[in-house]
mmCIF file of C-alpha atoms in Angstrom:
data_model
loop_
_atom_site.group_PDB
_atom_site.id
_atom_site.type_symbol
_atom_site.label_atom_id
_atom_site.label_comp_id
_atom_site.label_asym_id
_atom_site.label_seq_id
_atom_site.Cartn_x
_atom_site.Cartn_y
_atom_site.Cartn_z
ATOM 1 C CA MET A 15 59.891 100.541 55.245
ATOM 2 C CA VAL A 16 62.353 97.721 56.068
ATOM 3 C CA LYS A 17 63.302 97.362 52.409
ATOM 4 C CA SER A 18 63.854 101.120 52.121
ATOM 5 C CA THR A 19 66.010 101.053 55.263
ATOM 6 C CA ILE A 20 68.129 98.202 53.890
ATOM 7 C CA ASN A 21 68.630 99.917 50.538
ATOM 8 C CA GLN A 22 69.471 103.200 52.269
ATOM 9 C CA LEU A 23 72.111 101.455 54.434
ATOM 10 C CA ILE A 24 73.710 100.071 51.266
ATOM 11 C CA ALA A 25 73.671 103.538 49.699
ATOM 12 C CA TYR A 26 75.482 104.892 52.761
ATOM 13 C CA GLY A 27 78.165 102.217 52.429
ATOM 14 C CA TYR A 28 76.991 99.895 55.223
ATOM 15 C CA SER A 29 76.467 96.756 53.134
ATOM 16 C CA ALA A 30 77.320 94.364 55.971
ATOM 17 C CA VAL A 31 74.810 96.005 58.321
ATOM 18 C CA ALA A 32 72.181 95.960 55.566
ATOM 19 C CA LYS A 33 72.684 92.213 55.104
ATOM 20 C CA GLN A 34 72.308 91.641 58.848
ATOM 21 C CA VAL A 35 69.031 93.585 58.864
ATOM 22 C CA ALA A 36 67.774 91.637 55.848
ATOM 23 C CA ASP A 37 68.681 88.299 57.445
ATOM 24 C CA ALA A 38 67.145 89.248 60.802
ATOM 25 C CA THR A 39 63.860 90.481 59.348
ATOM 26 C CA GLY A 40 63.547 88.061 56.450
ATOM 27 C CA ALA A 41 62.855 91.007 54.167
ATOM 28 C CA GLU A 42 62.861 90.307 50.446
ATOM 29 C CA THR A 43 65.062 92.899 48.777
ATOM 30 C CA ASP A 44 67.291 93.121 45.731
ATOM 31 C CA MET A 45 70.059 94.698 47.897
ATOM 32 C CA ILE A 46 70.344 97.615 45.459
ATOM 33 C CA PRO A 47 71.502 100.960 46.923
ATOM 34 C CA SER A 48 68.793 103.625 47.046
ATOM 35 C CA THR A 49 68.621 107.074 48.659
ATOM 36 C CA LYS A 50 64.825 107.384 48.525
ATOM 37 C CA LEU A 51 64.411 107.022 52.287
ATOM 38 C CA ALA A 52 66.836 109.878 52.942
ATOM 39 C CA GLU A 53 65.058 111.968 50.322
ATOM 40 C CA TYR A 54 61.671 111.470 51.967
ATOM 41 C CA LEU A 55 63.074 112.223 55.434
ATOM 42 C CA TYR A 56 64.856 115.311 54.184
ATOM 43 C CA TYR A 57 61.683 116.501 52.489
ATOM 44 C CA GLY A 58 59.713 116.101 55.715
ATOM 45 C CA LYS A 59 62.359 117.857 57.782
ATOM 46 C CA GLU A 60 62.521 120.773 55.358
ATOM 47 C CA GLN A 61 58.748 121.167 55.517
ATOM 48 C CA ALA A 62 58.859 121.179 59.336
ATOM 49 C CA ASP A 63 61.752 123.649 59.392
ATOM 50 C CA HIS A 64 59.919 125.872 56.940
ATOM 51 C CA GLU A 65 56.798 126.009 59.101
ATOM 52 C CA GLY A 66 58.712 127.130 62.202
ATOM 53 C CA SER A 67 61.752 128.923 60.796
ATOM 54 C CA ASP A 68 62.796 132.537 61.144
ATOM 55 C CA SER A 69 63.507 134.822 58.221
ATOM 56 C CA ASP A 70 66.530 133.868 56.106
ATOM 57 C CA PHE A 71 69.443 135.993 55.024
ATOM 58 C CA SER A 72 71.478 135.947 51.837
ATOM 59 C CA ASP A 73 75.157 136.599 51.519
ATOM 60 C CA LYS A 74 75.320 138.929 48.553
ATOM 61 C CA ASP A 75 78.335 140.718 47.142
ATOM 62 C CA SER A 76 79.849 141.958 50.418
ATOM 63 C CA ASP A 77 77.192 142.328 53.116
ATOM 64 C CA ASP A 78 74.580 140.069 54.639
ATOM 65 C CA GLU A 79 71.136 141.359 53.687
ATOM 66 C CA PRO A 80 67.729 140.088 54.810
ATOM 67 C CA MET A 81 66.016 137.788 52.351
ATOM 68 C CA LYS A 82 62.296 137.316 52.043
ATOM 69 C CA GLU A 83 60.948 134.187 53.689
ATOM 70 C CA ASP A 84 61.739 130.966 51.876
ATOM 71 C CA LYS A 85 58.530 130.041 50.057
ATOM 72 C CA GLN A 86 59.921 127.107 48.175
ATOM 73 C CA GLU A 87 57.667 124.079 48.027
ATOM 74 C CA THR A 88 59.653 120.940 47.343
ATOM 75 C CA GLU A 89 58.201 118.833 44.550
ATOM 76 C CA ASP A 90 56.597 115.450 45.120
ATOM 77 C CA PHE A 91 58.996 112.523 44.828
ATOM 78 C CA SER A 92 56.406 110.207 43.296
ATOM 79 C CA ASP A 93 57.779 110.757 39.777
ATOM 80 C CA VAL A 94 61.424 110.669 40.815
ATOM 81 C CA ASP A 95 62.211 107.722 38.518
ATOM 82 C CA GLY A 96 59.788 108.608 35.768
ATOM 83 C CA LEU A 97 61.694 110.579 33.122
ATOM 84 C CA VAL A 98 60.304 109.359 29.787
ATOM 85 C CA PHE A 99 60.511 110.774 26.270
ATOM 86 C CA ASP A 100 57.399 109.704 24.388
ATOM 87 C CA PRO A 101 57.141 111.056 20.810
ATOM 88 C CA ASP A 102 53.435 110.194 20.760
ATOM 89 C CA ASN A 103 52.688 112.165 23.919
ATOM 90 C CA PHE A 104 54.617 115.428 23.721
ATOM 91 C CA PRO A 105 54.122 117.314 27.010
ATOM 92 C CA ALA A 106 53.364 121.007 27.401
ATOM 93 C CA SER A 107 56.294 123.116 28.578
ATOM 94 C CA LYS A 108 56.440 123.966 32.249
ATOM 95 C CA PRO A 109 56.536 127.584 33.448
ATOM 96 C CA ALA A 110 59.945 129.187 33.803
ATOM 97 C CA PRO A 111 61.430 128.566 37.266
ATOM 98 C CA GLU A 112 62.535 131.447 39.476
ATOM 99 C CA TYR A 113 65.559 131.156 41.755
ATOM 100 C CA THR A 114 67.150 133.440 44.310
ATOM 101 C CA GLN A 115 70.731 133.508 45.544
ATOM 102 C CA MET A 116 71.068 132.596 49.211
ATOM 103 C CA TYR A 117 74.827 132.454 49.686
ATOM 104 C CA TYR A 118 78.226 132.603 48.010
ATOM 105 C CA THR A 119 81.758 131.605 48.963
ATOM 106 C CA GLN A 120 84.927 132.744 47.262
ATOM 107 C CA HIS A 121 88.110 130.891 46.368
ATOM 108 C CA LYS A 122 91.431 132.468 45.367
ATOM 109 C CA GLY A 123 91.090 131.245 41.808
ATOM 110 C CA PRO A 124 88.359 130.184 39.377
ATOM 111 C CA CYS A 125 85.842 127.814 40.933
ATOM 112 C CA LEU A 126 85.872 124.696 38.756
ATOM 113 C CA THR A 127 83.643 121.997 40.209
ATOM 114 C CA ALA A 128 81.091 121.239 42.923
ATOM 115 C CA VAL A 129 79.066 118.359 44.320
ATOM 116 C CA PHE A 130 76.337 117.688 46.888
ATOM 117 C CA SER A 131 76.445 114.761 49.294
ATOM 118 C CA PRO A 132 73.888 112.031 48.490
ATOM 119 C CA ASP A 133 71.618 113.146 51.345
ATOM 120 C CA GLY A 134 71.864 116.811 50.299
ATOM 121 C CA LYS A 135 73.138 117.972 53.688
ATOM 122 C CA LEU A 136 76.642 118.927 52.563
ATOM 123 C CA ALA A 137 78.179 120.409 49.445
ATOM 124 C CA ALA A 138 81.778 120.816 48.351
ATOM 125 C CA THR A 139 83.558 123.025 45.830
ATOM 126 C CA GLY A 140 86.940 122.723 44.133
ATOM 127 C CA SER A 141 89.086 125.468 42.677
ATOM 128 C CA HIS A 142 91.938 126.284 40.347
ATOM 129 C CA ASP A 143 93.773 127.423 43.498
ATOM 130 C CA ALA A 144 93.997 123.706 44.508
ATOM 131 C CA SER A 145 91.709 124.112 47.541
ATOM 132 C CA LEU A 146 88.358 122.574 48.432
ATOM 133 C CA LYS A 147 85.577 123.925 50.610
ATOM 134 C CA VAL A 148 82.942 121.907 52.442
ATOM 135 C CA LEU A 149 79.613 123.660 53.059
ATOM 136 C CA ASP A 150 76.652 123.047 55.345
ATOM 137 C CA VAL A 151 73.577 123.275 53.095
ATOM 138 C CA HIS A 152 71.157 124.068 55.915
ATOM 139 C CA LYS A 153 73.317 127.029 56.944
ATOM 140 C CA MET A 154 73.469 128.277 53.357
ATOM 141 C CA LYS A 155 69.704 128.091 53.064
ATOM 142 C CA HIS A 156 68.815 129.458 56.515
ATOM 143 C CA ARG A 157 71.253 132.259 57.358
ATOM 144 C CA THR A 158 70.825 133.812 60.809
ATOM 145 C CA GLY A 159 73.530 136.465 60.616
ATOM 146 C CA ASP A 160 75.203 135.181 63.801
ATOM 147 C CA VAL A 161 78.990 135.388 63.929
ATOM 148 C CA GLY A 162 79.310 131.630 64.347
ATOM 149 C CA ASP A 163 76.810 130.838 61.615
ATOM 150 C CA LYS A 164 79.273 130.145 58.801
ATOM 151 C CA PRO A 165 78.259 127.711 56.066
ATOM 152 C CA VAL A 166 81.897 126.908 55.188
ATOM 153 C CA ILE A 167 82.677 124.225 57.752
ATOM 154 C CA ARG A 168 86.020 123.083 56.333
ATOM 155 C CA THR A 169 88.656 124.273 53.862
ATOM 156 C CA LEU A 170 90.929 121.503 52.594
ATOM 157 C CA TYR A 171 94.456 121.905 51.268
ATOM 158 C CA ASP A 172 96.410 118.959 49.913
ATOM 159 C CA HIS A 173 96.561 119.307 46.141
ATOM 160 C CA VAL A 174 99.317 121.201 44.338
ATOM 161 C CA ALA A 175 97.381 121.797 41.100
ATOM 162 C CA PRO A 176 93.788 122.680 40.123
ATOM 163 C CA VAL A 177 91.029 120.439 41.473
ATOM 164 C CA SER A 178 89.297 118.652 38.589
ATOM 165 C CA ASP A 179 86.438 116.789 40.261
ATOM 166 C CA ILE A 180 85.055 115.790 43.663
ATOM 167 C CA SER A 181 82.787 113.021 44.941
ATOM 168 C CA PHE A 182 81.217 112.253 48.318
ATOM 169 C CA HIS A 183 81.295 108.757 49.769
ATOM 170 C CA PRO A 184 77.673 107.578 50.186
ATOM 171 C CA ASN A 185 77.930 107.901 53.982
ATOM 172 C CA GLY A 186 78.839 111.599 53.623
ATOM 173 C CA SER A 187 81.841 111.391 55.951
ATOM 174 C CA VAL A 188 84.545 111.013 53.292
ATOM 175 C CA LEU A 189 85.210 113.386 50.413
ATOM 176 C CA ALA A 190 87.312 112.330 47.428
ATOM 177 C CA SER A 191 88.953 114.812 45.079
ATOM 178 C CA CYS A 192 91.134 114.529 42.004
ATOM 179 C CA SER A 193 93.511 116.955 40.388
ATOM 180 C CA GLU A 194 95.859 117.819 37.584
ATOM 181 C CA ASP A 195 98.607 116.879 40.078
ATOM 182 C CA GLN A 196 97.927 113.227 39.092
ATOM 183 C CA SER A 197 96.350 112.240 42.386
ATOM 184 C CA ILE A 198 93.094 111.215 44.051
ATOM 185 C CA LYS A 199 92.845 112.231 47.699
ATOM 186 C CA LEU A 200 90.432 111.149 50.412
ATOM 187 C CA PHE A 201 89.506 113.475 53.274
ATOM 188 C CA ASP A 202 87.904 112.310 56.530
ATOM 189 C CA LEU A 203 85.223 114.902 57.300
ATOM 190 C CA SER A 204 84.408 113.296 60.647
ATOM 191 C CA ARG A 205 87.759 114.444 62.067
ATOM 192 C CA HIS A 206 87.395 118.077 63.060
ATOM 193 C CA GLY A 207 90.169 120.469 62.148
ATOM 194 C CA VAL A 208 91.893 118.077 59.733
ATOM 195 C CA LYS A 209 92.723 119.788 56.440
ATOM 196 C CA ARG A 210 94.897 117.122 54.820
ATOM 197 C CA ALA A 211 93.968 113.853 53.133
ATOM 198 C CA PHE A 212 94.221 110.628 55.127
ATOM 199 C CA ARG A 213 94.759 108.505 52.006
ATOM 200 C CA TYR A 214 95.742 109.203 48.442
ATOM 201 C CA LEU A 215 96.208 107.490 45.099
ATOM 202 C CA LYS A 216 98.968 108.477 42.727
ATOM 203 C CA ASP A 217 98.500 108.157 38.985
ATOM 204 C CA ALA A 218 100.838 108.683 36.062
ATOM 205 C CA GLN A 219 98.294 110.973 34.375
ATOM 206 C CA ALA A 220 96.299 114.037 35.347
ATOM 207 C CA VAL A 221 93.026 112.811 36.859
ATOM 208 C CA ASN A 222 90.021 114.530 35.278
ATOM 209 C CA SER A 223 87.042 112.868 36.932
ATOM 210 C CA ILE A 224 86.055 110.503 39.756
ATOM 211 C CA SER A 225 82.847 108.885 40.992
ATOM 212 C CA PHE A 226 82.077 106.780 44.070
ATOM 213 C CA HIS A 227 80.102 103.589 43.566
ATOM 214 C CA PRO A 228 76.738 103.826 45.424
ATOM 215 C CA SER A 229 77.989 101.143 47.830
ATOM 216 C CA GLY A 230 81.078 103.214 48.614
ATOM 217 C CA ASP A 231 83.348 100.240 47.881
ATOM 218 C CA PHE A 232 84.831 101.502 44.608
ATOM 219 C CA ILE A 233 85.947 104.727 42.932
ATOM 220 C CA LEU A 234 85.845 105.243 39.180
ATOM 221 C CA SER A 235 88.610 107.363 37.699
ATOM 222 C CA GLY A 236 89.010 108.986 34.300
ATOM 223 C CA THR A 237 92.351 110.500 33.310
ATOM 224 C CA THR A 238 94.023 112.135 30.336
ATOM 225 C CA ASP A 239 94.600 108.700 28.822
ATOM 226 C CA ALA A 240 91.824 106.532 27.403
ATOM 227 C CA ASN A 241 91.559 103.792 30.035
ATOM 228 C CA VAL A 242 88.901 103.600 32.734
ATOM 229 C CA ARG A 243 90.317 102.860 36.176
ATOM 230 C CA ILE A 244 88.403 101.315 39.082
ATOM 231 C CA TYR A 245 89.910 101.439 42.576
ATOM 232 C CA ASP A 246 88.951 99.240 45.502
ATOM 233 C CA VAL A 247 88.503 101.732 48.349
ATOM 234 C CA LYS A 248 89.703 99.314 51.047
ATOM 235 C CA THR A 249 92.793 97.951 49.295
ATOM 236 C CA PHE A 250 93.328 100.729 46.734
ATOM 237 C CA GLN A 251 94.026 98.040 44.162
ATOM 238 C CA CYS A 252 93.508 99.403 40.657
ATOM 239 C CA TYR A 253 91.556 97.551 37.982
ATOM 240 C CA THR A 254 91.373 98.537 34.329
ATOM 241 C CA ASN A 255 88.686 97.342 31.970
ATOM 242 C CA ASN A 256 90.302 94.871 29.592
ATOM 243 C CA THR A 257 88.446 95.671 26.411
ATOM 244 C CA THR A 258 89.269 96.833 22.928
ATOM 245 C CA ASN A 259 86.134 98.973 22.809
ATOM 246 C CA THR A 260 87.599 101.822 24.818
ATOM 247 C CA HIS A 261 88.058 105.529 24.247
ATOM 248 C CA ARG A 262 90.758 106.844 21.929
ATOM 249 C CA GLY A 263 91.354 110.038 23.891
ATOM 250 C CA GLY A 264 91.379 111.381 27.409
ATOM 251 C CA ILE A 265 88.301 110.886 29.584
ATOM 252 C CA THR A 266 86.624 114.174 30.522
ATOM 253 C CA GLN A 267 83.982 112.836 32.909
ATOM 254 C CA ILE A 268 82.912 109.508 34.387
ATOM 255 C CA ARG A 269 79.804 108.785 36.462
ATOM 256 C CA TYR A 270 78.099 105.811 38.108
ATOM 257 C CA SER A 271 74.342 105.424 37.809
ATOM 258 C CA ALA A 272 72.165 105.625 40.924
ATOM 259 C CA THR A 273 72.304 101.852 41.507
ATOM 260 C CA GLY A 274 75.822 101.214 40.214
ATOM 261 C CA ARG A 275 74.535 98.837 37.552
ATOM 262 C CA LEU A 276 75.971 101.135 34.886
ATOM 263 C CA PHE A 277 78.568 103.832 34.516
ATOM 264 C CA ALA A 278 79.157 106.256 31.673
ATOM 265 C CA SER A 279 82.157 108.152 30.347
ATOM 266 C CA SER A 280 82.734 111.070 27.978
ATOM 267 C CA SER A 281 85.917 111.775 26.089
ATOM 268 C CA MET A 282 88.080 114.203 24.178
ATOM 269 C CA ASP A 283 87.676 111.786 21.246
ATOM 270 C CA GLY A 284 84.062 112.949 20.844
ATOM 271 C CA SER A 285 82.431 109.734 22.025
ATOM 272 C CA LEU A 286 80.245 108.497 24.865
ATOM 273 C CA ARG A 287 80.451 105.042 26.362
ATOM 274 C CA ILE A 288 78.129 103.173 28.703
ATOM 275 C CA TRP A 289 79.638 100.350 30.733
ATOM 276 C CA ASP A 290 78.313 97.406 32.717
ATOM 277 C CA GLY A 291 78.889 98.273 36.371
ATOM 278 C CA VAL A 292 79.661 94.653 37.304
ATOM 279 C CA ASN A 293 82.027 93.368 34.607
ATOM 280 C CA SER A 294 83.144 96.795 33.275
ATOM 281 C CA GLN A 295 82.447 95.820 29.675
ATOM 282 C CA CYS A 296 81.245 98.451 27.211
ATOM 283 C CA VAL A 297 77.548 97.919 26.479
ATOM 284 C CA ARG A 298 76.989 100.974 24.274
ATOM 285 C CA ALA A 299 79.327 103.272 22.350
ATOM 286 C CA ILE A 300 78.059 106.490 20.780
ATOM 287 C CA GLU A 301 80.705 107.789 18.402
ATOM 288 C CA ARG A 302 80.726 111.412 17.233
ATOM 289 C CA ALA A 303 78.036 112.192 19.796
ATOM 290 C CA HIS A 304 78.473 115.919 19.177
ATOM 291 C CA GLY A 305 79.514 115.867 15.539
ATOM 292 C CA GLY A 306 83.098 114.970 16.364
ATOM 293 C CA ALA A 307 83.573 117.774 18.908
ATOM 294 C CA LEU A 308 84.877 116.835 22.347
ATOM 295 C CA VAL A 309 82.307 115.732 24.913
ATOM 296 C CA SER A 310 82.861 117.462 28.254
ATOM 297 C CA SER A 311 80.257 115.832 30.476
ATOM 298 C CA VAL A 312 78.007 112.822 30.915
ATOM 299 C CA ARG A 313 75.467 111.788 33.543
ATOM 300 C CA ILE A 314 72.881 109.019 33.797
ATOM 301 C CA THR A 315 69.242 109.685 34.668
ATOM 302 C CA LYS A 316 67.809 108.165 37.843
ATOM 303 C CA ASN A 317 65.864 105.471 36.009
ATOM 304 C CA GLU A 318 68.994 104.500 34.025
ATOM 305 C CA LYS A 319 67.163 104.919 30.703
ATOM 306 C CA TYR A 320 68.994 108.000 29.405
ATOM 307 C CA ILE A 321 72.282 109.857 29.528
ATOM 308 C CA LEU A 322 72.791 113.610 29.240
ATOM 309 C CA SER A 323 75.903 114.843 27.442
ATOM 310 C CA ALA A 324 77.500 118.237 26.812
ATOM 311 C CA GLY A 325 79.726 118.927 23.833
ATOM 312 C CA ALA A 326 81.885 121.617 22.298
ATOM 313 C CA ASP A 327 79.347 121.961 19.472
ATOM 314 C CA SER A 328 77.299 124.175 21.821
ATOM 315 C CA THR A 329 74.587 121.591 22.443
ATOM 316 C CA LEU A 330 73.409 119.307 25.202
ATOM 317 C CA LYS A 331 71.890 115.998 24.137
ATOM 318 C CA MET A 332 69.770 113.340 25.813
ATOM 319 C CA TRP A 333 70.415 109.789 24.620
ATOM 320 C CA GLU A 334 68.401 106.618 25.090
ATOM 321 C CA ILE A 335 70.760 103.985 26.461
ATOM 322 C CA ALA A 336 68.878 100.990 25.038
ATOM 323 C CA SER A 337 68.979 102.219 21.435
ATOM 324 C CA GLY A 338 71.837 104.724 21.462
ATOM 325 C CA LYS A 339 69.532 107.238 19.767
ATOM 326 C CA MET A 340 69.256 110.923 20.623
ATOM 327 C CA VAL A 341 65.819 111.729 22.036
ATOM 328 C CA MET A 342 66.262 115.452 22.791
ATOM 329 C CA GLU A 343 68.653 118.271 21.919
ATOM 330 C CA TYR A 344 69.089 121.453 23.951
ATOM 331 C CA LYS A 345 70.300 124.581 22.136
ATOM 332 C CA GLY A 346 70.740 128.191 23.180
ATOM 333 C CA HIS A 347 74.144 128.377 24.860
ATOM 334 C CA GLN A 348 77.734 128.482 23.639
ATOM 335 C CA GLN A 349 80.481 125.977 24.382
ATOM 336 C CA ARG A 350 83.710 126.035 22.395
ATOM 337 C CA THR A 351 86.724 125.790 24.701
ATOM 338 C CA LEU A 352 85.473 125.338 28.284
ATOM 339 C CA LEU A 353 84.662 121.891 29.685
ATOM 340 C CA LEU A 354 81.167 122.827 30.846
ATOM 341 C CA GLN A 355 79.365 120.556 33.320
ATOM 342 C CA PRO A 356 75.538 120.585 33.136
ATOM 343 C CA THR A 357 73.052 119.226 35.637
ATOM 344 C CA MET A 358 69.443 118.144 35.970
ATOM 345 C CA THR A 359 67.273 119.393 38.820
ATOM 346 C CA PHE A 360 66.511 116.887 41.571
ATOM 347 C CA ASN A 361 63.213 115.881 39.905
ATOM 348 C CA GLU A 362 64.815 115.963 36.428
ATOM 349 C CA GLU A 363 62.287 118.535 35.194
ATOM 350 C CA TYR A 364 64.938 121.006 34.046
ATOM 351 C CA VAL A 365 68.397 120.848 32.490
ATOM 352 C CA MET A 366 70.918 123.579 33.386
ATOM 353 C CA VAL A 367 74.356 124.562 32.103
ATOM 354 C CA GLY A 368 76.672 127.560 31.981
ATOM 355 C CA ASP A 369 77.098 129.647 28.847
ATOM 356 C CA GLU A 370 80.520 130.429 27.407
ATOM 357 C CA GLY A 371 78.998 133.365 25.529
ATOM 358 C CA SER A 372 77.640 135.081 28.651
ATOM 359 C CA THR A 373 77.684 134.868 32.447
ATOM 360 C CA ASP A 374 74.241 133.228 32.615
ATOM 361 C CA VAL A 375 73.021 129.786 33.551
ATOM 362 C CA VAL A 376 70.787 128.457 30.778
ATOM 363 C CA CYS A 377 67.745 126.396 31.794
ATOM 364 C CA TRP A 378 65.633 124.108 29.570
ATOM 365 C CA ASP A 379 62.505 122.053 30.106
ATOM 366 C CA THR A 380 63.951 118.522 30.067
ATOM 367 C CA ARG A 381 61.093 116.826 28.215
ATOM 368 C CA THR A 382 60.368 119.499 25.594
ATOM 369 C CA GLY A 383 63.766 121.104 25.015
ATOM 370 C CA VAL A 384 62.168 124.547 25.336
ATOM 371 C CA LEU A 385 64.462 127.199 26.817
ATOM 372 C CA PRO A 386 62.189 129.067 29.228
ATOM 373 C CA LYS A 387 64.807 130.854 31.286
ATOM 374 C CA ARG A 388 68.288 132.354 31.434
ATOM 375 C CA LEU A 389 69.441 132.755 35.026
ATOM 376 C CA PRO A 390 71.870 135.660 35.617
ATOM 377 C CA GLY A 391 73.911 136.423 38.709
ATOM 378 C CA GLN A 392 77.546 135.652 37.943
ATOM 379 C CA ASN A 393 80.357 138.016 36.933
ATOM 380 C CA ASN A 394 82.148 135.563 34.637
ATOM 381 C CA ASN A 395 81.600 132.261 32.836
ATOM 382 C CA VAL A 396 79.957 129.432 34.777
ATOM 383 C CA ARG A 397 81.932 126.211 34.316
ATOM 384 C CA CYS A 398 79.829 123.916 36.474
ATOM 385 C CA VAL A 399 76.216 123.751 37.640
ATOM 386 C CA VAL A 400 75.226 121.067 40.132
ATOM 387 C CA ALA A 401 71.727 120.458 41.490
ATOM 388 C CA SER A 402 70.816 119.299 44.969
ATOM 389 C CA PRO A 403 69.719 115.645 44.948
ATOM 390 C CA VAL A 404 66.846 116.277 47.381
ATOM 391 C CA ASP A 405 65.299 119.690 46.665
ATOM 392 C CA ASP A 406 65.044 122.466 44.098
ATOM 393 C CA ALA A 407 68.375 124.184 44.668
ATOM 394 C CA TYR A 408 71.686 124.355 42.834
ATOM 395 C CA LEU A 409 75.286 125.545 43.052
ATOM 396 C CA THR A 410 77.237 127.353 40.355
ATOM 397 C CA CYS A 411 81.013 127.479 39.925
ATOM 398 C CA SER A 412 82.298 130.555 38.128
ATOM 399 C CA ASP A 413 85.522 131.998 36.771
ATOM 400 C CA ASP A 414 84.845 134.996 39.046
ATOM 401 C CA TYR A 415 86.239 132.722 41.828
ATOM 402 C CA ARG A 416 82.838 132.246 43.465
ATOM 403 C CA ALA A 417 80.494 129.363 44.154
ATOM 404 C CA ARG A 418 76.889 130.516 44.545
ATOM 405 C CA TYR A 419 73.950 128.706 46.108
ATOM 406 C CA TYR A 420 70.425 129.265 44.745
ATOM 407 C CA VAL A 421 66.994 128.019 45.800
ATOM 408 C CA ARG A 422 63.724 128.087 43.916
ATOM 409 C CA VAL A 423 61.155 130.641 45.053
#
C-alpha cells in the first residue's frame, strides 16, 4: 500500500512529497508514477455509489428524460497491464458491448477534442469556436434533474482560434490546451470563476498536440513543423530533441506513456516515432506506417509494449514497439481528410474511432481485430473518441457541435 501511495503521489505531481514518504517509511520503490491506487479507489467508490444511488437521468436532444438504473459493472483491474498479442494463442472475440448516452453538452462550433483527468473525475472538451468546457463526470453519470445539478462546471475562453488538443496535469487542478493560434495555455481549475489562463506559451507555429508528463513537470508539444518540443512547467524553458532522426512533416499527435519512460509522435509525413522519455532520442521509427498516408493519431498501451495509430488509409494499426512490426490491423471505417483520434477502453479490450463515412463510432475487439459493433448516436462525423481511464465510459466529439458521454450497460 505504501508503494502504491508513493507512486500515486508522483502521478499527481507531488514528487517531493513522495520522496519524503519513501524516506520516512524506508519503502523500496522505483519512484515511477502510477495511477493504480486512484483506479482501485474510484472503482470501490463507484460500486458503493451504485448500491445506494437513485435513478439516473440522461440529457438527450432537448429535455431531461429518466434513464434506467445504471447496471454497469466495472471490469476487474487485474489485467490492466496485460495486453498481449500472441499468434500462437488467438483469443475468441468478446461479445459486442452496449452503451447508452447519459449526457451531452454543446459548443458553438464543431467539437474537436476531449480528455479525461487521470483519476477519471473530470473531463474537458475543446471546440472550433476556441472555447473549452470542464465537466464533472459524476454529475454526467448520475443526473438528478435539479436546477443546480449541471455537469459543466467551467467554460474557458482564452484562445482566438480552434482548440487542437487538451491535457490535464496529473493532479487534476490544471488544464493545458493548445490551439491554431500558436499558443499553449494553462488554466487553474482550483480558482473558481476564473475563465482565463494564468500562464501561456507562445510558439511560432500552430500547436497541434500536447501531453503532460506523468510527473507533471514537463509538457510535450507537437506543432506544424517537424520538431518535438519539451517545456519545463516551472520555468517554461523549451527543449528540442537534437537528433537527425526526426519527422519530415508536421506532428499531428504526441503522447507520453503511462510512466513517462517513452513518448510517441505521429506525423503528416506518414511516419510514427517512439522516443526515450529521458534523453528524448528516437528509439524506433516506423516509416510509411499507413502506406504513406498521413498518420493522425498515436497512443501507447499501458504496458508500453504497443502503440495504436490511425491513418488516412482508413485503417487503425497496432504496432509492437520492440520490433516495429504490426501485430493487428483494424478495418471497417473511413478516414480520408479528417484527423480522427481513436481510443482504447480503460481495460484495453476494445478500440474505438469515428467514421468519416457515417456518423457512427466503430468498435473493434482489440486482440482479434473483429468489428462487433457500430455505435450510433451522433448527427455528424465524430472526430475524437476518448475513453475514461477508470471505467467503461467514453466521450465523443462531433461536427454537430456536441460532446456526448456514454456508459456501458
